[in-house]
PDB file of C-alpha atoms in Angstrom:
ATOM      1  CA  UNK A1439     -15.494 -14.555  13.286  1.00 58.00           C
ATOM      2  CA  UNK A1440     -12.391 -13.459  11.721  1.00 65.00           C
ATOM      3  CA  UNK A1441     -13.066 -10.491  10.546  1.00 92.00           C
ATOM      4  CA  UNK A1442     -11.374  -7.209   9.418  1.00 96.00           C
ATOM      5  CA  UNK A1443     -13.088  -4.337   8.360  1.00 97.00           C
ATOM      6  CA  UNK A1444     -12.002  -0.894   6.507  1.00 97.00           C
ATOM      7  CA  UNK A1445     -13.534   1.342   5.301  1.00 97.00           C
ATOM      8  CA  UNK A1446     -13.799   3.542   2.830  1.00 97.00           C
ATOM      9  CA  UNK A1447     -13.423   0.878  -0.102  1.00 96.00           C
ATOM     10  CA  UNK A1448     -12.033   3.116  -2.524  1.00 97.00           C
ATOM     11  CA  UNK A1449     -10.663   6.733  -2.086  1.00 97.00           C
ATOM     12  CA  UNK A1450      -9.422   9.042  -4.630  1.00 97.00           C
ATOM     13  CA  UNK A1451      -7.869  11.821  -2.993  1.00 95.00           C
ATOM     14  CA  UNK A1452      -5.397  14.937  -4.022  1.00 94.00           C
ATOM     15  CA  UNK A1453      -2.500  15.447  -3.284  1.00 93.00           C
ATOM     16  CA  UNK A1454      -3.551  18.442  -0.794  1.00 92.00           C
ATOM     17  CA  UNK A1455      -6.468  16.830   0.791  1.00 92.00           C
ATOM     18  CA  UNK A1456      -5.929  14.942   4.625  1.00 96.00           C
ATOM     19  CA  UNK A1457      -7.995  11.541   4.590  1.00 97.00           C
ATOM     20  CA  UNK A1458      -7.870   8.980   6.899  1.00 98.00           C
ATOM     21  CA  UNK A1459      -8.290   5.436   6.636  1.00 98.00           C
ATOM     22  CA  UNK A1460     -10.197   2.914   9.126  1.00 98.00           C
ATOM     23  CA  UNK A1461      -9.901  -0.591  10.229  1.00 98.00           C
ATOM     24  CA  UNK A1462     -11.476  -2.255  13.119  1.00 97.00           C
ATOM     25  CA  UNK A1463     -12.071  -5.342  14.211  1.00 97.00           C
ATOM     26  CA  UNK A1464     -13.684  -7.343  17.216  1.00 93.00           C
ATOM     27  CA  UNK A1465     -11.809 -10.506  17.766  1.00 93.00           C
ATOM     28  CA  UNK A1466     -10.134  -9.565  20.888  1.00 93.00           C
ATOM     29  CA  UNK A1467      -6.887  -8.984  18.661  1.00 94.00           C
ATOM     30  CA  UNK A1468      -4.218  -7.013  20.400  1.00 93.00           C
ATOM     31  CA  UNK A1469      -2.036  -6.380  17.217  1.00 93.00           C
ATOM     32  CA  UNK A1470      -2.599  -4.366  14.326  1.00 95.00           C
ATOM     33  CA  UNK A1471      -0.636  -3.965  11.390  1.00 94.00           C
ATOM     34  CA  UNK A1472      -0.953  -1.614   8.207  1.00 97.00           C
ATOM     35  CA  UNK A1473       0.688  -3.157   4.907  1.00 96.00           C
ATOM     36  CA  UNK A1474       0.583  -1.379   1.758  1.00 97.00           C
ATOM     37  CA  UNK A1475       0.221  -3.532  -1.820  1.00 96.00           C
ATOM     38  CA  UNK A1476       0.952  -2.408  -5.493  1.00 96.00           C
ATOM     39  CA  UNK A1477      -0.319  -3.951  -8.347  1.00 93.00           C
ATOM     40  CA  UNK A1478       0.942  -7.277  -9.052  1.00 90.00           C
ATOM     41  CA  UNK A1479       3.047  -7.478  -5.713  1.00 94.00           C
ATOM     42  CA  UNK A1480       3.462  -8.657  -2.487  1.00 94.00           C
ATOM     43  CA  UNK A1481       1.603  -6.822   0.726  1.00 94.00           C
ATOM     44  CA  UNK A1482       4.750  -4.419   2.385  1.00 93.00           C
ATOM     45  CA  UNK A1483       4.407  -3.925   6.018  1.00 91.00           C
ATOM     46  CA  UNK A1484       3.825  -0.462   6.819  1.00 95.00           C
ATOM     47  CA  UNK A1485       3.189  -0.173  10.493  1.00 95.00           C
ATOM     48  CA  UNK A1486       2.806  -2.535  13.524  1.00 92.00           C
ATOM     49  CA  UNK A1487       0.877  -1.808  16.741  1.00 94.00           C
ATOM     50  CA  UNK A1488       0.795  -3.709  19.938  1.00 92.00           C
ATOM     51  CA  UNK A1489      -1.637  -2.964  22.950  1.00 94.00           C
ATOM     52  CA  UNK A1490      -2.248   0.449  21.109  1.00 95.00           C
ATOM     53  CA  UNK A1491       1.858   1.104  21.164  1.00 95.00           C
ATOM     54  CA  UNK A1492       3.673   1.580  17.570  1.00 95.00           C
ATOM     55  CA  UNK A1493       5.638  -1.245  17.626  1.00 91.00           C
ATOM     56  CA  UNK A1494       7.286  -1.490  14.619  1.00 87.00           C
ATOM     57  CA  UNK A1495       7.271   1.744  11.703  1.00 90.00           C
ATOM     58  CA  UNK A1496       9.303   0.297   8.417  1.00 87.00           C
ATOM     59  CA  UNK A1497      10.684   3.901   7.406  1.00 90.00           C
ATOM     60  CA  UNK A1498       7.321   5.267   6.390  1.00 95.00           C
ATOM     61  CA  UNK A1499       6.948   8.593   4.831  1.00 95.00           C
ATOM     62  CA  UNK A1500       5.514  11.501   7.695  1.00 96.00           C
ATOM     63  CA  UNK A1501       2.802  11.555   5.168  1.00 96.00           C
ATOM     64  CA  UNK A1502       1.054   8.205   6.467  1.00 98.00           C
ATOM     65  CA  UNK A1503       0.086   8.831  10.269  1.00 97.00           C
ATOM     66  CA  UNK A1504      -1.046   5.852  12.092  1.00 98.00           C
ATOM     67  CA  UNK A1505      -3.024   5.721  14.965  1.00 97.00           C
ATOM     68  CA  UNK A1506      -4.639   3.376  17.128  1.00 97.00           C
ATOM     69  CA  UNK A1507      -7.212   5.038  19.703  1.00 95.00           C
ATOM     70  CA  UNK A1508      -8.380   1.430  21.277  1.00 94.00           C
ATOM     71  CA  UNK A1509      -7.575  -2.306  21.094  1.00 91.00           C
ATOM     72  CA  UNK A1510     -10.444  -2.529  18.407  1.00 96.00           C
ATOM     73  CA  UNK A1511      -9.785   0.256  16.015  1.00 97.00           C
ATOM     74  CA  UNK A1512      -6.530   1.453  13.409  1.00 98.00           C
ATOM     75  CA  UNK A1513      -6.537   4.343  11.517  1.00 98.00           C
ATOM     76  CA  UNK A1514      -4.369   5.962   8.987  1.00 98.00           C
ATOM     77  CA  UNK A1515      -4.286   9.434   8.612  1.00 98.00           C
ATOM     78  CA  UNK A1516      -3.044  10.540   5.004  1.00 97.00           C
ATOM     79  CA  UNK A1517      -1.428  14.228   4.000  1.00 95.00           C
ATOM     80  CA  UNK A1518       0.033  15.454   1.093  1.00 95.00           C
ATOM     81  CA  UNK A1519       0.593  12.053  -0.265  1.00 95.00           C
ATOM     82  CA  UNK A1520       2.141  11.849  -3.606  1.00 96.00           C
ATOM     83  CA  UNK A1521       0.630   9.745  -6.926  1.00 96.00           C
ATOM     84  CA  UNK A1522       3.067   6.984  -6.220  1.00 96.00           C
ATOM     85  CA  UNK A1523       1.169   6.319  -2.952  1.00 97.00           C
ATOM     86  CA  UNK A1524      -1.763   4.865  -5.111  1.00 97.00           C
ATOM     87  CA  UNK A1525      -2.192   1.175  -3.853  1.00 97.00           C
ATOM     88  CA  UNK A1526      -3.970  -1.239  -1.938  1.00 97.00           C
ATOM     89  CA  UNK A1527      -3.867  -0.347   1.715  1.00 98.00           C
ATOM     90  CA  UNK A1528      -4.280  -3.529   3.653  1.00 97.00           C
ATOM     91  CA  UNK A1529      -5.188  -3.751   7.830  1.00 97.00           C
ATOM     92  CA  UNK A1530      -4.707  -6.744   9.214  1.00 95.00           C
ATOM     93  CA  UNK A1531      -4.807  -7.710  12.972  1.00 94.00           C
ATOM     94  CA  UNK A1532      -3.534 -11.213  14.984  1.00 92.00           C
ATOM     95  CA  UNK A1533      -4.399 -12.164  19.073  1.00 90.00           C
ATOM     96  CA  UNK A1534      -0.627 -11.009  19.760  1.00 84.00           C
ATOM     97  CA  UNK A1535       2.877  -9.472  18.422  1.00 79.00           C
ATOM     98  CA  UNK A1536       4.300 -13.208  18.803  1.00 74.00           C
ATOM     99  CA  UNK A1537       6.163 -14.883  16.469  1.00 70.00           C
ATOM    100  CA  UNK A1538       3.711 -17.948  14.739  1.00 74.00           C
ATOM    101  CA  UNK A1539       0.506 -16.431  14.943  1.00 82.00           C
ATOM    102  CA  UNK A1540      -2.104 -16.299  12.424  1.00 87.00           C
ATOM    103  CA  UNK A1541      -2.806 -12.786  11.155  1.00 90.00           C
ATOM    104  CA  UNK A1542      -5.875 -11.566   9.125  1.00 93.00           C
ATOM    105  CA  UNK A1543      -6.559  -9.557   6.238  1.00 95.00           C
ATOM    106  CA  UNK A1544      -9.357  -6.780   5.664  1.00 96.00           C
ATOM    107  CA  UNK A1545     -10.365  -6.312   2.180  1.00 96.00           C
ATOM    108  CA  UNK A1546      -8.231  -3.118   1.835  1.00 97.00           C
ATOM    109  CA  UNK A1547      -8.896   0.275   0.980  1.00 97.00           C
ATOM    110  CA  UNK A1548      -7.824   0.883  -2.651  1.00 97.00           C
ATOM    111  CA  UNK A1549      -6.602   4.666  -2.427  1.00 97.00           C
ATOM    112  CA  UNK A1550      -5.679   6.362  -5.897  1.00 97.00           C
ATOM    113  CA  UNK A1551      -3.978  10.068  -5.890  1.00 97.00           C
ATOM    114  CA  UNK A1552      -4.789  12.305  -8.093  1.00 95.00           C
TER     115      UNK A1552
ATOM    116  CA  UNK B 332      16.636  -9.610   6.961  1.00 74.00           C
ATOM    117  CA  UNK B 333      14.526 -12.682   5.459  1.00 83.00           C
ATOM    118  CA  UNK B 334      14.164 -13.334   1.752  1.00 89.00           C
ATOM    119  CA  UNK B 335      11.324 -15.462   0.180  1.00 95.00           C
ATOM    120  CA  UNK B 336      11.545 -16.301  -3.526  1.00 96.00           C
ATOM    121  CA  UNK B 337       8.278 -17.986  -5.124  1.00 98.00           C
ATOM    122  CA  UNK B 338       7.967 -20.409  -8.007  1.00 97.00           C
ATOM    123  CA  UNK B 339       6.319 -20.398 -10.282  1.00 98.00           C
ATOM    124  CA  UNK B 340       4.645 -16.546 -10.795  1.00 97.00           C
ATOM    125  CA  UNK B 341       1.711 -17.844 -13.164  1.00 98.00           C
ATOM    126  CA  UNK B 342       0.501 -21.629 -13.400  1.00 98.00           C
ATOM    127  CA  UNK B 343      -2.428 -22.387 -15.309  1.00 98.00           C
ATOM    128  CA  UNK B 344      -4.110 -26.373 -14.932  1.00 98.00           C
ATOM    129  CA  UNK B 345      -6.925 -27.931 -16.014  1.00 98.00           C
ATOM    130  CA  UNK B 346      -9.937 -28.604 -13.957  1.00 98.00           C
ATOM    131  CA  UNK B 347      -9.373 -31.508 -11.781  1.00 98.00           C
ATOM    132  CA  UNK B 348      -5.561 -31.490 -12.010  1.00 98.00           C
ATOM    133  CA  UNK B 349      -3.230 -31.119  -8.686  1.00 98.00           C
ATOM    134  CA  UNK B 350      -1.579 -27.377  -8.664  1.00 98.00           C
ATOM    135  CA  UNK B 351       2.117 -26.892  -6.773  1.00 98.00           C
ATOM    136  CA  UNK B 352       3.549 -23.518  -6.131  1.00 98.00           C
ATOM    137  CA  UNK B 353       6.872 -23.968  -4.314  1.00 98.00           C
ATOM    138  CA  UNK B 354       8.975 -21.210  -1.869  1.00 98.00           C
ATOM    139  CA  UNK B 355      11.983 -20.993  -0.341  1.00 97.00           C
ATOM    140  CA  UNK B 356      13.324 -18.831   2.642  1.00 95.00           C
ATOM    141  CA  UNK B 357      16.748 -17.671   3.885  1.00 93.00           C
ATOM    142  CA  UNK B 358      16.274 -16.976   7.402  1.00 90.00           C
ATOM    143  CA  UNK B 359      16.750 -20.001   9.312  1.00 88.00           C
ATOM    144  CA  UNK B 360      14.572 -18.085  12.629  1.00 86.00           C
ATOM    145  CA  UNK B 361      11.591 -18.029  10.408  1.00 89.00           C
ATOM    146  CA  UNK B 362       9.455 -20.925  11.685  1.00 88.00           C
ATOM    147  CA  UNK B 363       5.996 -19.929  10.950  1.00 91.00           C
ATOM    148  CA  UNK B 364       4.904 -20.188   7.217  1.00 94.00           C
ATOM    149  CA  UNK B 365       1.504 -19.014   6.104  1.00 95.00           C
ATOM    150  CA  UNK B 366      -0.256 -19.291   2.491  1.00 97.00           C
ATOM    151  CA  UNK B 367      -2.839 -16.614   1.682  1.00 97.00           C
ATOM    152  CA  UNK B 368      -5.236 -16.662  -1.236  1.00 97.00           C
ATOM    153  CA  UNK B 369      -6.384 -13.769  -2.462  1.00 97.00           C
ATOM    154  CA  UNK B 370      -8.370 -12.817  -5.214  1.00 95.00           C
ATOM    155  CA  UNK B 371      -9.083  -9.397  -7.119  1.00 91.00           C
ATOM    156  CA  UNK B 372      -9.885  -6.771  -5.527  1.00 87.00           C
ATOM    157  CA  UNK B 373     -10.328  -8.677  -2.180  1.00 91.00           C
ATOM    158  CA  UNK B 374      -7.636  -8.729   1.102  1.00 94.00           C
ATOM    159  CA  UNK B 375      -5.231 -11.848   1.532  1.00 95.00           C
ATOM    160  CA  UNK B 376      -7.356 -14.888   2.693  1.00 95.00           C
ATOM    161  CA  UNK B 377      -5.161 -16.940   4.809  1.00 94.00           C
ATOM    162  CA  UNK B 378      -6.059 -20.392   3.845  1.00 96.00           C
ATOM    163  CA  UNK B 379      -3.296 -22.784   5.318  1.00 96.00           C
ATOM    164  CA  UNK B 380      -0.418 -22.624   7.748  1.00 94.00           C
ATOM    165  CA  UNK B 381       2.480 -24.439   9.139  1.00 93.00           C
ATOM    166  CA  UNK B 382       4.794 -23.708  12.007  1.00 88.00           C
ATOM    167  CA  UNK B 383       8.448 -25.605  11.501  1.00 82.00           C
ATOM    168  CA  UNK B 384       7.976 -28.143  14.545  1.00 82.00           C
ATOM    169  CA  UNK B 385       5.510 -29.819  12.196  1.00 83.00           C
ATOM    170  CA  UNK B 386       6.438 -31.636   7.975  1.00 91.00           C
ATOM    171  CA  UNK B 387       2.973 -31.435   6.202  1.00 95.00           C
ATOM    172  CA  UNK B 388      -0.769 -30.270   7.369  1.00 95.00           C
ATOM    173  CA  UNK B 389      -3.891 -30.672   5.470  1.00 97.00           C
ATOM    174  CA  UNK B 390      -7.112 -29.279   5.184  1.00 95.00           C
ATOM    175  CA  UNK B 391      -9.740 -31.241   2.704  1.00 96.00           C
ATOM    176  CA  UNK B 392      -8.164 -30.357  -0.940  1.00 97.00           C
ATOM    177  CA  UNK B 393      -5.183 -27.831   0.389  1.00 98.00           C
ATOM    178  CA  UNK B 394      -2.028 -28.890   1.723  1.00 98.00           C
ATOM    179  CA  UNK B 395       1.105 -27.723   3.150  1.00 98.00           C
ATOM    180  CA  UNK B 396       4.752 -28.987   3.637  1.00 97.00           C
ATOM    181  CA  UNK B 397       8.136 -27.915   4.936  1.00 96.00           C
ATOM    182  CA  UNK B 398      11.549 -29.379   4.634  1.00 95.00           C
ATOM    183  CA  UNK B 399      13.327 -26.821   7.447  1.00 92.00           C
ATOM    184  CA  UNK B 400      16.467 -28.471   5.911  1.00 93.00           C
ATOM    185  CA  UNK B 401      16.290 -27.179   2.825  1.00 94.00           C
ATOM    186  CA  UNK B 402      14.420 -23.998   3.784  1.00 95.00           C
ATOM    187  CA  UNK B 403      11.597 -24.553   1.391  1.00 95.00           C
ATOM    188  CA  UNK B 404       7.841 -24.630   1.461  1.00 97.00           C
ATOM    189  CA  UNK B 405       5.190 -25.954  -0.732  1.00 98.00           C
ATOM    190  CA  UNK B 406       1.838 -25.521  -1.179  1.00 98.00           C
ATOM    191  CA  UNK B 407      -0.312 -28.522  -2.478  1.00 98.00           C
ATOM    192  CA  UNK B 408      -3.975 -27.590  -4.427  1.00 98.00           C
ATOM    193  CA  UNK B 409      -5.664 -31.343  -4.982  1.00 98.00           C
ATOM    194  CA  UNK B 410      -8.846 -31.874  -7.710  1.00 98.00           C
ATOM    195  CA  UNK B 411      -8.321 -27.987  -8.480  1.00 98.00           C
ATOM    196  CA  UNK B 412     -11.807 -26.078  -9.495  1.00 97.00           C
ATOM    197  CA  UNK B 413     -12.333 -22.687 -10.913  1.00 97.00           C
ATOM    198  CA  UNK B 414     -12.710 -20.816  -7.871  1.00 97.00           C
ATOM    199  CA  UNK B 415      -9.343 -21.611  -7.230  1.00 98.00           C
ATOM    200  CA  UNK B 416      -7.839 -18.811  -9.792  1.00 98.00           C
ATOM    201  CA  UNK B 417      -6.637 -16.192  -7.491  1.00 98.00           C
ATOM    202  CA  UNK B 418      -3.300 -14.952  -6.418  1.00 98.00           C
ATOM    203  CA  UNK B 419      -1.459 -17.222  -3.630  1.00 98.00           C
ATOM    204  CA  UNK B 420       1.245 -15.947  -1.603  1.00 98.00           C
ATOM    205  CA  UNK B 421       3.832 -17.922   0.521  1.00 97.00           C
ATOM    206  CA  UNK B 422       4.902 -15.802   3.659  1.00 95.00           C
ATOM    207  CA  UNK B 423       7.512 -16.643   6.403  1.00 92.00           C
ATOM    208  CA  UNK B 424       7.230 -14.877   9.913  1.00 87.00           C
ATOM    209  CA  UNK B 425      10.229 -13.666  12.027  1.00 76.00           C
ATOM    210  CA  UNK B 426      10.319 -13.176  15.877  1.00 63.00           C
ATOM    211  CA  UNK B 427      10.515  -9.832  15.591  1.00 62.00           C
ATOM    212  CA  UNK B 428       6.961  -7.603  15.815  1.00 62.00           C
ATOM    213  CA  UNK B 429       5.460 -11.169  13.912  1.00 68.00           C
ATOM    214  CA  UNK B 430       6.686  -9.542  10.320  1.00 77.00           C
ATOM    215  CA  UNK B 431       5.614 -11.141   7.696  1.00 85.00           C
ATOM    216  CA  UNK B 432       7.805 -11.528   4.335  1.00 89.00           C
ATOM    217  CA  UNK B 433       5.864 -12.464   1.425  1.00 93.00           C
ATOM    218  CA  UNK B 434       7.107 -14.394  -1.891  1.00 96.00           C
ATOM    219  CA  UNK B 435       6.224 -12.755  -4.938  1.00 96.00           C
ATOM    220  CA  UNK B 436       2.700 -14.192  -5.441  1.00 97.00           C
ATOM    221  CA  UNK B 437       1.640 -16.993  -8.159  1.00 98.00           C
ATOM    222  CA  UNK B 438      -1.306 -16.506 -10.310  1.00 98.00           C
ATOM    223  CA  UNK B 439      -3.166 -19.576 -10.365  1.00 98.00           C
ATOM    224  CA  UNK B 440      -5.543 -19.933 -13.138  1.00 98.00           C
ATOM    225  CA  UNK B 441      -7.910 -23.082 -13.028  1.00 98.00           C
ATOM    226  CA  UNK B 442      -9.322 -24.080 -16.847  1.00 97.00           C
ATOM    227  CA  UNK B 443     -12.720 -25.464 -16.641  1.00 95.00           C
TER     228      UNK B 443
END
């Protein structure tokens, strides 16, 4: 099983509301990443956790809070986010934080702001 | 940081035919190199991989290889059929948090 699930599918939010995103998965996987995708363009890594520590945050807005409560769950918590921030939102998770090892993809949440 | 460039960015072949989408990286740390498929409206699929100790893998119809040399990456579709069309996107992974750069995608189309 090598799956990744999020949920919702598709949120349209405005630009006042707080929403939060969810991923989980139950492979045993002890890093999580966020990655955001545009139309037409490569996945951009948003967040990295390891053993439920931020590991890596690539100069994300405030307005996208991760967090990670346990090694099967990743959320996203969203806040005054701006129209621009419409886009694929993409969890995926791998066994470690190592260099070389296989990651997988959930079927994104595709978030529109209105 | 590392920089992946992907050729071609749409490639359209007939049923049957072979399909080759081609990348390059700049980092010569990178040594793990992952394709993903991924069609609309669905996550990245990883469908192939190849870590830099190692010049070509297959699996049935897909294959990889890597000239570490060069810094280039290929990825090999044989006997192509429809549900092939999708998005495929080359990434190379650094040491650091397992970060994955992605080229810029190719849009396979396959013609019945």
């Amino acid at each position: 099983d090598t799956e990744v699930t999020q949920t919702p599918k598709h949120l349209v939010m405005g630009m006042t509301n707080k929403k939060s995103l969810k991923c989980e998965q139950h492979m045993g996987h002890r890093a999580m990443y966020w990655y955001k995708q545009k139309a037409k363009k490569p996945p951009e890594l948003m967040f990295v956790y390891s053993y439920e520590k931020l590991s890596i945050n690539e100069s994300v807005p405030s307005r996208f809070s991760p967090e990670c409560p346990n090694s099967s769950l990743l959320n996203l918590h969203l806040h005054a986010l701006q129209p621009e921030d419409s886009a694929l939102y993409l969890c995926a998770s791998s066994q470690v934080i190592s260099q070389g090892v296989e990651a997988f993809f959930g079927q994104g949440t595709r978030l529109t702001v209105v | 940081g590392e920089n992946v460039e992907q050729h071609p960015s749409t490639l359209s072949v007939q049923e049957g035919d072979s399909a080759v989408i081609k990348c390059t990286y700049s980092d010569s740390a990178s040594n793990y190199f992952p394709w993903y498929k991924q069609e609309l409206g669905k996550g990245p699929q990883l469908i192939i991989d190849i870590r830099s100790n190692v010049g070509e893998k297959k699996d049935q119809r897909i294959a990889v290889t890597l000239n570490k040399t060069a810094k280039h990456f290929s990825l090999h579709i044989t006997e192509t059929q429809p549900e092939d069309s999708a998005v495929y996107f080359c990434a190379a992974s650094i040491f650091i948090g397992n970060q994955f750069y992605f080229g810029t995608g190719t849009s396979l189309t396959v013609i019945p």
